[in-house]
XYZ file of C-alpha atoms in Angstrom:
515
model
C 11.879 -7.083 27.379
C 10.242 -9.465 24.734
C 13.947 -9.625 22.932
C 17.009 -9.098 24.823
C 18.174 -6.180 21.949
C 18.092 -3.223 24.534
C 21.792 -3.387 25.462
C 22.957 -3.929 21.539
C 21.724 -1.334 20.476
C 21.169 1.258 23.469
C 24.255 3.045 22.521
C 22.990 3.769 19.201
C 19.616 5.224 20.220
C 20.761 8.670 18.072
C 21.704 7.035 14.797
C 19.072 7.423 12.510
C 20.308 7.321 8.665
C 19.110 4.926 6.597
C 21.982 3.088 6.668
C 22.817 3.655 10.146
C 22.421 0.085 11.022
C 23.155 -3.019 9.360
C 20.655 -4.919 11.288
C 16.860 -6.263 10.328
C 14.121 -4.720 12.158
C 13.188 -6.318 15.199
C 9.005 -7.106 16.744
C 7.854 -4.195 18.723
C 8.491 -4.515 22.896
C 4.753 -4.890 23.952
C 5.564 -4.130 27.635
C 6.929 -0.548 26.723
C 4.160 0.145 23.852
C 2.800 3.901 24.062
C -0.204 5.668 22.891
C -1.240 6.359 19.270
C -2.131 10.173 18.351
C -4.226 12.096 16.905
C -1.985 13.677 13.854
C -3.544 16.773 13.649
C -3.734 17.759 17.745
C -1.404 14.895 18.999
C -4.037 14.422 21.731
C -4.425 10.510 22.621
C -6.332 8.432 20.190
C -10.135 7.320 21.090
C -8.531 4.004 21.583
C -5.909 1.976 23.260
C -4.095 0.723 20.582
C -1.275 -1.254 22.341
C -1.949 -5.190 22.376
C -2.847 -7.213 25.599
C 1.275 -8.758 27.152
C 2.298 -11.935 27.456
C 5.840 -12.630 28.832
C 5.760 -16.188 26.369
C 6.452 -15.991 22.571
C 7.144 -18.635 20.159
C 8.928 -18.391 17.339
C 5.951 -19.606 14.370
C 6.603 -22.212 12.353
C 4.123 -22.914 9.289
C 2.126 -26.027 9.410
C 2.459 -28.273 7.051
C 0.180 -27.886 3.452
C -1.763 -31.070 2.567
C -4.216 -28.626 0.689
C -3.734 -25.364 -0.218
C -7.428 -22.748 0.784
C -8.435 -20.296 -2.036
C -9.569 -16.748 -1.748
C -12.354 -16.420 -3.626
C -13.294 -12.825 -5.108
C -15.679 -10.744 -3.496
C -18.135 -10.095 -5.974
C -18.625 -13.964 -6.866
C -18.727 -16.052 -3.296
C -21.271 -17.987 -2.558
C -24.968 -17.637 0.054
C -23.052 -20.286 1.504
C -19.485 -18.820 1.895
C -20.954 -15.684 2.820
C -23.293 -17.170 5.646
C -19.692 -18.832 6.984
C -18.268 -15.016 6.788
C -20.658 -13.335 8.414
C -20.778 -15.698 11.554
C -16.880 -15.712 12.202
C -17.433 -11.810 12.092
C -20.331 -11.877 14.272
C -18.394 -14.276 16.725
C -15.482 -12.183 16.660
C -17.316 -8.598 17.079
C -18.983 -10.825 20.244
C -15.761 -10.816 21.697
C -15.549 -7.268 21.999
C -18.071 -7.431 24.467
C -17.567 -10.733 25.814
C -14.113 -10.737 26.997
C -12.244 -7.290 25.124
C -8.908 -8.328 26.362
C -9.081 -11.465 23.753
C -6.480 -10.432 21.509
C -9.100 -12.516 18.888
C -11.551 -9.708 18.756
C -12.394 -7.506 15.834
C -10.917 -4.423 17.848
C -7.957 -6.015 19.141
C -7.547 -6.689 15.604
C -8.383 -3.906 14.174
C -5.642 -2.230 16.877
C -2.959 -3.894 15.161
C -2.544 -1.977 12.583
C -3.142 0.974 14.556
C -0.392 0.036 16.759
C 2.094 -0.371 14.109
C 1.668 2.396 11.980
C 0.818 5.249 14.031
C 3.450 5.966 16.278
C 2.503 3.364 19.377
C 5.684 1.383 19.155
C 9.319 2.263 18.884
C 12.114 0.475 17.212
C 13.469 -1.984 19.935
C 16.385 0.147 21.279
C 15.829 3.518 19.454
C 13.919 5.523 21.582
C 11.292 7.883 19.668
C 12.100 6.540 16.557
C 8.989 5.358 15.393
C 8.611 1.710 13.976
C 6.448 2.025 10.979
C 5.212 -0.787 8.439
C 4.345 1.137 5.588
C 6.205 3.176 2.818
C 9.067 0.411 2.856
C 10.183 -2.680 1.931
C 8.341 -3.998 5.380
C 4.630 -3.420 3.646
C 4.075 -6.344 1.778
C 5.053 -8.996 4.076
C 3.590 -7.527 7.358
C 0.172 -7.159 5.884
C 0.476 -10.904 4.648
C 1.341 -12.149 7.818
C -1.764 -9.555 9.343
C -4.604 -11.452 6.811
C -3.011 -14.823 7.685
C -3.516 -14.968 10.973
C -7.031 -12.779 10.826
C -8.360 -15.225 8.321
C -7.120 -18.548 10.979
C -8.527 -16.370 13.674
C -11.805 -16.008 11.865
C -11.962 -19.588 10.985
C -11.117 -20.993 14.234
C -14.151 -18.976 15.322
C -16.582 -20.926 13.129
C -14.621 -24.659 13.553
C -13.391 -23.674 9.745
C -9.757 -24.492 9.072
C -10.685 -24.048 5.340
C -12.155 -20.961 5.682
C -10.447 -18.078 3.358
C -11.068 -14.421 2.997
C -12.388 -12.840 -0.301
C -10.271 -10.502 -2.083
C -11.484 -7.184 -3.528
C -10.812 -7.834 -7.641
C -11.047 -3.915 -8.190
C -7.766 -4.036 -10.701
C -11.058 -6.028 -13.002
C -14.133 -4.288 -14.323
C -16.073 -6.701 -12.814
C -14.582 -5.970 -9.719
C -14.544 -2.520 -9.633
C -16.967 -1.597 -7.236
C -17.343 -1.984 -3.716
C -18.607 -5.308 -3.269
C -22.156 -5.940 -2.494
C -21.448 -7.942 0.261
C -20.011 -5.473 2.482
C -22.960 -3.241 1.668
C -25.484 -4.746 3.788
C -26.732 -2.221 6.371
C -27.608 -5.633 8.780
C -24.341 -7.415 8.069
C -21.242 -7.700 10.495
C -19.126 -6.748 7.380
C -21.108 -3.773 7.275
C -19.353 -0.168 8.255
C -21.290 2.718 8.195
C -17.713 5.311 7.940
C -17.962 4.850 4.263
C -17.899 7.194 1.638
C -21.848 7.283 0.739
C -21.228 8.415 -2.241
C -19.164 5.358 -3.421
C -21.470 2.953 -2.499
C -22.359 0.369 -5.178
C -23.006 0.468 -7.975
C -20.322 3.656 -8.066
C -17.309 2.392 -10.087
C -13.745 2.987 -7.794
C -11.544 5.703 -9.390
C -8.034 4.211 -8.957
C -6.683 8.082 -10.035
C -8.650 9.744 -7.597
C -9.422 12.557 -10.303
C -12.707 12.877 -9.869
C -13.947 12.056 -13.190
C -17.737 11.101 -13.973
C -17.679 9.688 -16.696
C -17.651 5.299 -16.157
C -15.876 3.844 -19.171
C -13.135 6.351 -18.596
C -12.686 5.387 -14.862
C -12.433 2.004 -16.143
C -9.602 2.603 -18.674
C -7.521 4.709 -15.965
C -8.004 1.977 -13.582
C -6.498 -0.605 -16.482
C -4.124 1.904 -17.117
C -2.697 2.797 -13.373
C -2.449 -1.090 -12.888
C -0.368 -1.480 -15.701
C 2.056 1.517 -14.952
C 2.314 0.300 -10.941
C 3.654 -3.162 -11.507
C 4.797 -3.570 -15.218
C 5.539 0.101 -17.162
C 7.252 2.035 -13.947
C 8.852 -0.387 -12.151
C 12.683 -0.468 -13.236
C 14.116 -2.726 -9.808
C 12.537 -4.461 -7.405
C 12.416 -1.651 -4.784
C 10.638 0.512 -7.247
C 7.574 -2.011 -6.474
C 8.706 -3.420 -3.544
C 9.077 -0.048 -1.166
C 12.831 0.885 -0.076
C 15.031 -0.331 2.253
C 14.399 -0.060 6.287
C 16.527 -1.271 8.500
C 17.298 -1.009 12.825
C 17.753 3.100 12.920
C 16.580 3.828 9.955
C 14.092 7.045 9.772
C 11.045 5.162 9.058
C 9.139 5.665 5.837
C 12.173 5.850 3.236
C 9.383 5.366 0.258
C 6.954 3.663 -1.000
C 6.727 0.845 -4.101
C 4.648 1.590 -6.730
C 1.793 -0.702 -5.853
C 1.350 1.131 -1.834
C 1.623 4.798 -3.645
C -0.898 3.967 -6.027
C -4.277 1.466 -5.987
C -3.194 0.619 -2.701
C -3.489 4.393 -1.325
C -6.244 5.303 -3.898
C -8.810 2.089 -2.412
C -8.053 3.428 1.153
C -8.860 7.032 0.286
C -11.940 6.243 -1.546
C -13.901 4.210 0.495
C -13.204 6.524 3.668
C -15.778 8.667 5.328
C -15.364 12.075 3.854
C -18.017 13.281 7.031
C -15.378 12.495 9.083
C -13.413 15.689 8.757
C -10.536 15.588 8.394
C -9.045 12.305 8.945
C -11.845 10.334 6.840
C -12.314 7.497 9.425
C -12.319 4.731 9.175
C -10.573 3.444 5.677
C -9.191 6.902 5.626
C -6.513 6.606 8.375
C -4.424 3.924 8.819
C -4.925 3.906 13.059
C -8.730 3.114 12.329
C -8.540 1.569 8.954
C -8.667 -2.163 10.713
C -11.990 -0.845 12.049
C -13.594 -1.626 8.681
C -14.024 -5.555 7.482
C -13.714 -4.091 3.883
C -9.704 -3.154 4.825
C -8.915 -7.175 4.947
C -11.132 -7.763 1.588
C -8.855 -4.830 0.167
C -5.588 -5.708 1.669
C -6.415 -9.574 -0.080
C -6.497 -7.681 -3.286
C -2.894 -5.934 -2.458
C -1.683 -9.319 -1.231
C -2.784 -10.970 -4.478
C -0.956 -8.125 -6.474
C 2.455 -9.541 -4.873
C 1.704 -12.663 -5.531
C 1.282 -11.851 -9.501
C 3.903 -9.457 -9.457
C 6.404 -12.527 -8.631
C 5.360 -14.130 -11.860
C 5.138 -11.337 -14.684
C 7.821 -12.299 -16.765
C 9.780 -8.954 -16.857
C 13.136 -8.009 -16.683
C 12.847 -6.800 -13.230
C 14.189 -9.544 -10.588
C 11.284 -10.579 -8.135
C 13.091 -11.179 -4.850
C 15.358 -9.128 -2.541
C 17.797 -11.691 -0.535
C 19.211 -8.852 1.567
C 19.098 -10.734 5.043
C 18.000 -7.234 6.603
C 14.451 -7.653 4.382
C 14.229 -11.677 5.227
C 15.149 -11.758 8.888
C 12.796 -8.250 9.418
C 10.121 -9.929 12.173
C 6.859 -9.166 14.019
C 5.009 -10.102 16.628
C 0.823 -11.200 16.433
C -1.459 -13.462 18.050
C -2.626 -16.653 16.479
C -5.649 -17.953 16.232
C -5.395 -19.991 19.918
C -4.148 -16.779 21.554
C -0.402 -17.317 21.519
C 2.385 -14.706 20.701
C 4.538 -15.554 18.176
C 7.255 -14.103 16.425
C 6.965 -14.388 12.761
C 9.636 -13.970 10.217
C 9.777 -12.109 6.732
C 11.582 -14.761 5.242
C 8.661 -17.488 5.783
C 5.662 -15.427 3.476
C 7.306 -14.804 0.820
C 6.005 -17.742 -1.341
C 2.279 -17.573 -0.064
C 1.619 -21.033 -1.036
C 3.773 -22.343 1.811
C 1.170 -20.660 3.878
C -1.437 -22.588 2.778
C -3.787 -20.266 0.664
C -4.083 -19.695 -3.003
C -6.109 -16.870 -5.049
C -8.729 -18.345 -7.224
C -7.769 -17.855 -11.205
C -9.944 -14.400 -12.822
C -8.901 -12.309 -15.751
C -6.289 -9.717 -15.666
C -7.393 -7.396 -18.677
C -4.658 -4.739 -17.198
C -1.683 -7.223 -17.864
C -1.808 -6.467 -21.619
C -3.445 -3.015 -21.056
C -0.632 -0.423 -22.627
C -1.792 3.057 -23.509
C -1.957 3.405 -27.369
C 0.889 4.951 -28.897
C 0.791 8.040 -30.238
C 0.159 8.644 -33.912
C 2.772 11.696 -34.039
C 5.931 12.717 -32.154
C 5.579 15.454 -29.766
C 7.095 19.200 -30.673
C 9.103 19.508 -28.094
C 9.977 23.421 -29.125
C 5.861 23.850 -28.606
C 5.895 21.671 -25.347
C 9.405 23.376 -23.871
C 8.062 26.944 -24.462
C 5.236 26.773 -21.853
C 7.501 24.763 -19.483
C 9.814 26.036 -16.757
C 14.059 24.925 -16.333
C 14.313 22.681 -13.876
C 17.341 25.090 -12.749
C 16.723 27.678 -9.505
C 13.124 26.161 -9.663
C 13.552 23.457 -6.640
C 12.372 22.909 -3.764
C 9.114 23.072 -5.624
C 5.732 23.459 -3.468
C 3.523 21.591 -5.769
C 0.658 24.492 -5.678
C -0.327 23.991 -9.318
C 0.546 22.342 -12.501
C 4.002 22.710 -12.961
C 5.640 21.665 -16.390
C 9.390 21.017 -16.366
C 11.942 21.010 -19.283
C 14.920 18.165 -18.163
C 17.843 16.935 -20.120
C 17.995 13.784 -20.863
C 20.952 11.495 -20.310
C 21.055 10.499 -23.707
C 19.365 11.288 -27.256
C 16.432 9.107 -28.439
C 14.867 5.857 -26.873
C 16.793 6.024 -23.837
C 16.987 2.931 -21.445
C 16.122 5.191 -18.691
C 14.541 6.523 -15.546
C 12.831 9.857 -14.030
C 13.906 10.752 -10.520
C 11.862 12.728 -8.087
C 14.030 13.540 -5.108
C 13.410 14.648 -1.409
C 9.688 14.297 -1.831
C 8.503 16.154 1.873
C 5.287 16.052 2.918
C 2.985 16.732 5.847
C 2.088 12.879 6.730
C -1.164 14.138 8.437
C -2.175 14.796 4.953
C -3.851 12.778 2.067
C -1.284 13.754 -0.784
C -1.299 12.861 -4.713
C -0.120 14.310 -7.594
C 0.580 12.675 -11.138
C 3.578 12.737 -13.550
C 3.462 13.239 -17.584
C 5.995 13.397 -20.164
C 5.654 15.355 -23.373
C 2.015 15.805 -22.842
C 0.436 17.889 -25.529
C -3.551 17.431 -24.658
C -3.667 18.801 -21.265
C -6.145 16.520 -20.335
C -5.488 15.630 -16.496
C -8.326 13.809 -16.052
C -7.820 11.044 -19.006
C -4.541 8.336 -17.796
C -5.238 5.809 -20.607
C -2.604 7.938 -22.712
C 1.242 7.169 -23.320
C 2.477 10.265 -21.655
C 1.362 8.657 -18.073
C 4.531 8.086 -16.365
C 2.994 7.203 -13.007
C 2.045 8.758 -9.548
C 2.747 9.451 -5.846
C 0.316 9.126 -3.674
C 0.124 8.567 0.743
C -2.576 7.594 3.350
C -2.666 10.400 6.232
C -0.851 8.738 9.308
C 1.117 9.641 12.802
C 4.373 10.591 12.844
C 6.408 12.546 15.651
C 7.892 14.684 13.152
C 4.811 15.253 11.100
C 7.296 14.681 7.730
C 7.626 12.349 5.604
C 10.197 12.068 3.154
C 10.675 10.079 0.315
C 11.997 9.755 -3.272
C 10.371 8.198 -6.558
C 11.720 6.084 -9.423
C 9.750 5.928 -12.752
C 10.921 3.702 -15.664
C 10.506 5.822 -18.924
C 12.003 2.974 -21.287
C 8.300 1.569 -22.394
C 7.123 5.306 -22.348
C 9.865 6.336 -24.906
C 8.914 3.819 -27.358
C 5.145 4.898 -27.223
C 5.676 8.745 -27.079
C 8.911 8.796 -30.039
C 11.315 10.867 -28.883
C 13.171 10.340 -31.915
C 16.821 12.523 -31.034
C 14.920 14.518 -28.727
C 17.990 15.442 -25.719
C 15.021 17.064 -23.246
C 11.899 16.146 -22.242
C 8.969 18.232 -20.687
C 7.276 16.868 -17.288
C 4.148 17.597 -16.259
C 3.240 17.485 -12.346
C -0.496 18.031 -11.480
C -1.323 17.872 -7.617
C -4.283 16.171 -6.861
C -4.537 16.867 -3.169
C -3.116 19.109 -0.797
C -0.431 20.171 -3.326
C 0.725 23.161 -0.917
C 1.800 20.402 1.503
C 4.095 18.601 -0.800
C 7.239 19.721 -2.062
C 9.592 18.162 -4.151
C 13.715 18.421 -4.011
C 14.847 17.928 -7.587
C 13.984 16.292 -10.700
C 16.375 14.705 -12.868
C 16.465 11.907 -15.471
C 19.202 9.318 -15.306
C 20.531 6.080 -17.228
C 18.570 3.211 -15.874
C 20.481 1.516 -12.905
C 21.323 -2.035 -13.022
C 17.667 -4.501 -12.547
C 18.709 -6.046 -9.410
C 16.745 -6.611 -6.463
């Protein structure tokens, strides 16, 4: 046992509500780690995913910052950064061959993520219950913790301590396609399971809607940034992902940020030849596989990092001492185990890296308002009552009529409840309010209210199950809703609608902004 937890919480292996334990999740057992699956077959995974065992483990404590490293953006490094890049990734694909039980190398990297987020590792003393990084409060600060240590790893490799990744700018036009430096056919950041038809200069499509036309992309993908961490978020678990705790079902839902770029970058670059799981940025057990997943995961990691300083009534950190004493387990770069604690990355600059400065053109980017008020007697008539029409299988556009909590420019929130769907799937579907224009395809517009969106993954019970909160206050103000007491909402599915259904629908007076 790498934590002496098993007789705790042994007696408790059956509890499994999300409150069922006031305790923070603990690193995953190595010695007792099990196989990954396929999700589809459940047959064992072309890979071992489980990490090389070590019976010592040190508890990680930050060195000290004399200088603080700066990603740089992908599209703008340097011949000389990128000649640094590419070595530490030749020198750590080399280890592959050279000595594959080097927890160092790309796979035994790339295995990490595979390992936690598809099934290989329980909860320490909850047998079968999966322990699962994503679609939680747990996303953010396992991920930073993942890039730290890849990017010392990588820089250890080349004599570097300087050495930073890049981040993937695609919330900026300039950033918005994949950049040209993974796009080298005879580079080590090269991956040839890529979407081929997203290969630069194709502009990413943050909506995944399948629109043509460039400028629009553009203004969705301004659009969606704004709505996932300003215009939807109403607490900080709306962005943050909800609470998971020791014997908690894993995957209680995802913040705004994972459900939506985060999902729709993962999703787009993956291989759609590689039917059906859309290896390797496609699946989250070979997602590591791809160099392009740490550029991209930067890009999330630098979304935190802003998100702490928008100056919004939304509070920034959670102090529940289940979220800041949540720990995990890696190797650093000299090959030692440590146990690393949630608490210690939440301010990134105590880490030692920065992001270099570039515009954010989404920050002010608020859909226009509209120039009339909706009719909501013309809107309600081709829309459905919310009563006797849940569970909903989300087949097809589906418009809604709900009653509002209160008349006019409401402080207040829509509620999507008991979201299941099959977790082996790539799901999406958008939400609208009052929209008159039927126009799925266009986001730029004030009846956006947000989406829901997941990355196909393992799971023994092959369900996920979550719940959404959107913030409708901004929305109000640029629809009018003058003494309107109902609303219309719009779902449209995206992808694999028939595998996603949703509970109920309701709209409610915003809850107190705490974290």
């Amino acid at each position: 046992m790498l934590l002496g937890l098993g007789g705790l919480y042994g007696a408790a292996n059956l509890i499994s509500d999300q409150q069922a334990f006031a305790a923070p999740i603990q690193p995953p057992e190595f010695k007792v780690c099990g196989e990954a699956h396929d999700v589809e077959t459940g047959d064992p995974l072309d890979v071992n995913c489980c990490p090389p065992v070590t019976d010592k483990i040190i508890d990680y404590k930050l060195p000290p910052v004399t200088k603080l490293r700066v990603r740089p953006p992908a599209h703008k490094v340097t011949k000389e950064y990128l000649a640094k890049y590419e070595e530490a990734m030749r020198r750590m694909r080399a280890l592959d061959k050279d000595d594959p039980t080097d927890p160092r190398g790309f796979m035994q990297q790339a295995n990490i993520h595979c390992a936690y987020c598809n099934g290989a590792h329980d909860q320490v003393g909850f047998k079968d219950l999966d322990l699962q990084v994503h679609e939680c409060w747990l996303f953010f600060p396992f991920h930073r913790w993942y890039l730290y240590f890849y990017e010392r790893i990588l820089g250890k490799l080349i004599d570097d301590p300087n050495f930073t990744l890049p981040f993937w700018n695609w919330d900026n036009p300039k950033g918005m396609r994949m950049p040209k430096i993974f796009d080298n056919e005879t580079s080590p950041l090269y991956d040839a399971n890529r979407n081929q038809s997203n290969r630069p200069p194709a502009i990413i499509d943050l909506g995944l809607t399948g629109i043509t036309d460039d400028v629009q992309k553009v203004v969705n993908n301004l659009t969606i940034m704004h709505s996932e961490m300003i215009r939807s978020v109403n607490s900080t678990i709306d962005f943050m992902g909800q609470p998971y705790k020791a014997g908690s079902l894993p995957r209680p839902g995802m913040g705004t940020s994972e459900r939506g770029s985060h999902t729709a970058v993962h999703v787009w670059v993956g291989d759609p030849r590689n039917d059906p799981y859309h290896e390797d940025m496609g699946n989250f057990y070979s997602t590591g596989r791809d160099p392009l997943f740490y550029c991209h995961h930067s890009n999330v990691d630098r979304m935190w990092s802003i998100w702490r300083t928008l100056k919004t009534d939304v509070p920034k950190d959670l102090n529940e001492p289940d979220f800041l004493n949540a720990s995990f387990l890696f190797y650093d770069e000299n090959k030692q185990l440590v146990r690393v604690k949630v608490a210690d990355c939440i301010d990134h600059t105590k880490m030692g890296y920065d992001y270099e400065k570039v515009d954010t053109p989404w920050l002010k980017y608020k859909p226009t308002k509209k120039a009339a008020k909706a009719k909501i007697q013309n809107l309600a008539s081709n829309a459905q009552s919310a009563e006797g029409l849940f569970p909903l299988t989300l087949k097809k556009i589906t418009r809604v009529l709900i009653p509002k909590s209160a008349k006019g420019k409401a402080d207040e929130v829509l509620v999507l409840e008991n979201i299941e769907y099959d977790t082996k799937k790539f799901i999406k579907f958008d939400v609208f309010v009052n929209d008159e224009d039927d126009n799925a395809d266009e986001l730029d517009r004030a009846e956006y209210a947000g989406t829901f969106a997941q990355v196909p993954h393992k799971t023994k019970n092959k369900k996920g199950k979550s719940n959404i909160t959107l913030r409708l206050t901004e929305l109000y103000d640029d629809i009018d809703v003058a003494d309107d007491d109902t609303v219309v909402v719009t779902l449209i599915p995206r992808s694999n609608g028939e595998h996603v259904s949703i509970g109920d629908i309701k709209i409610t007076p915003s809850p107190p902004r705490s974290g």
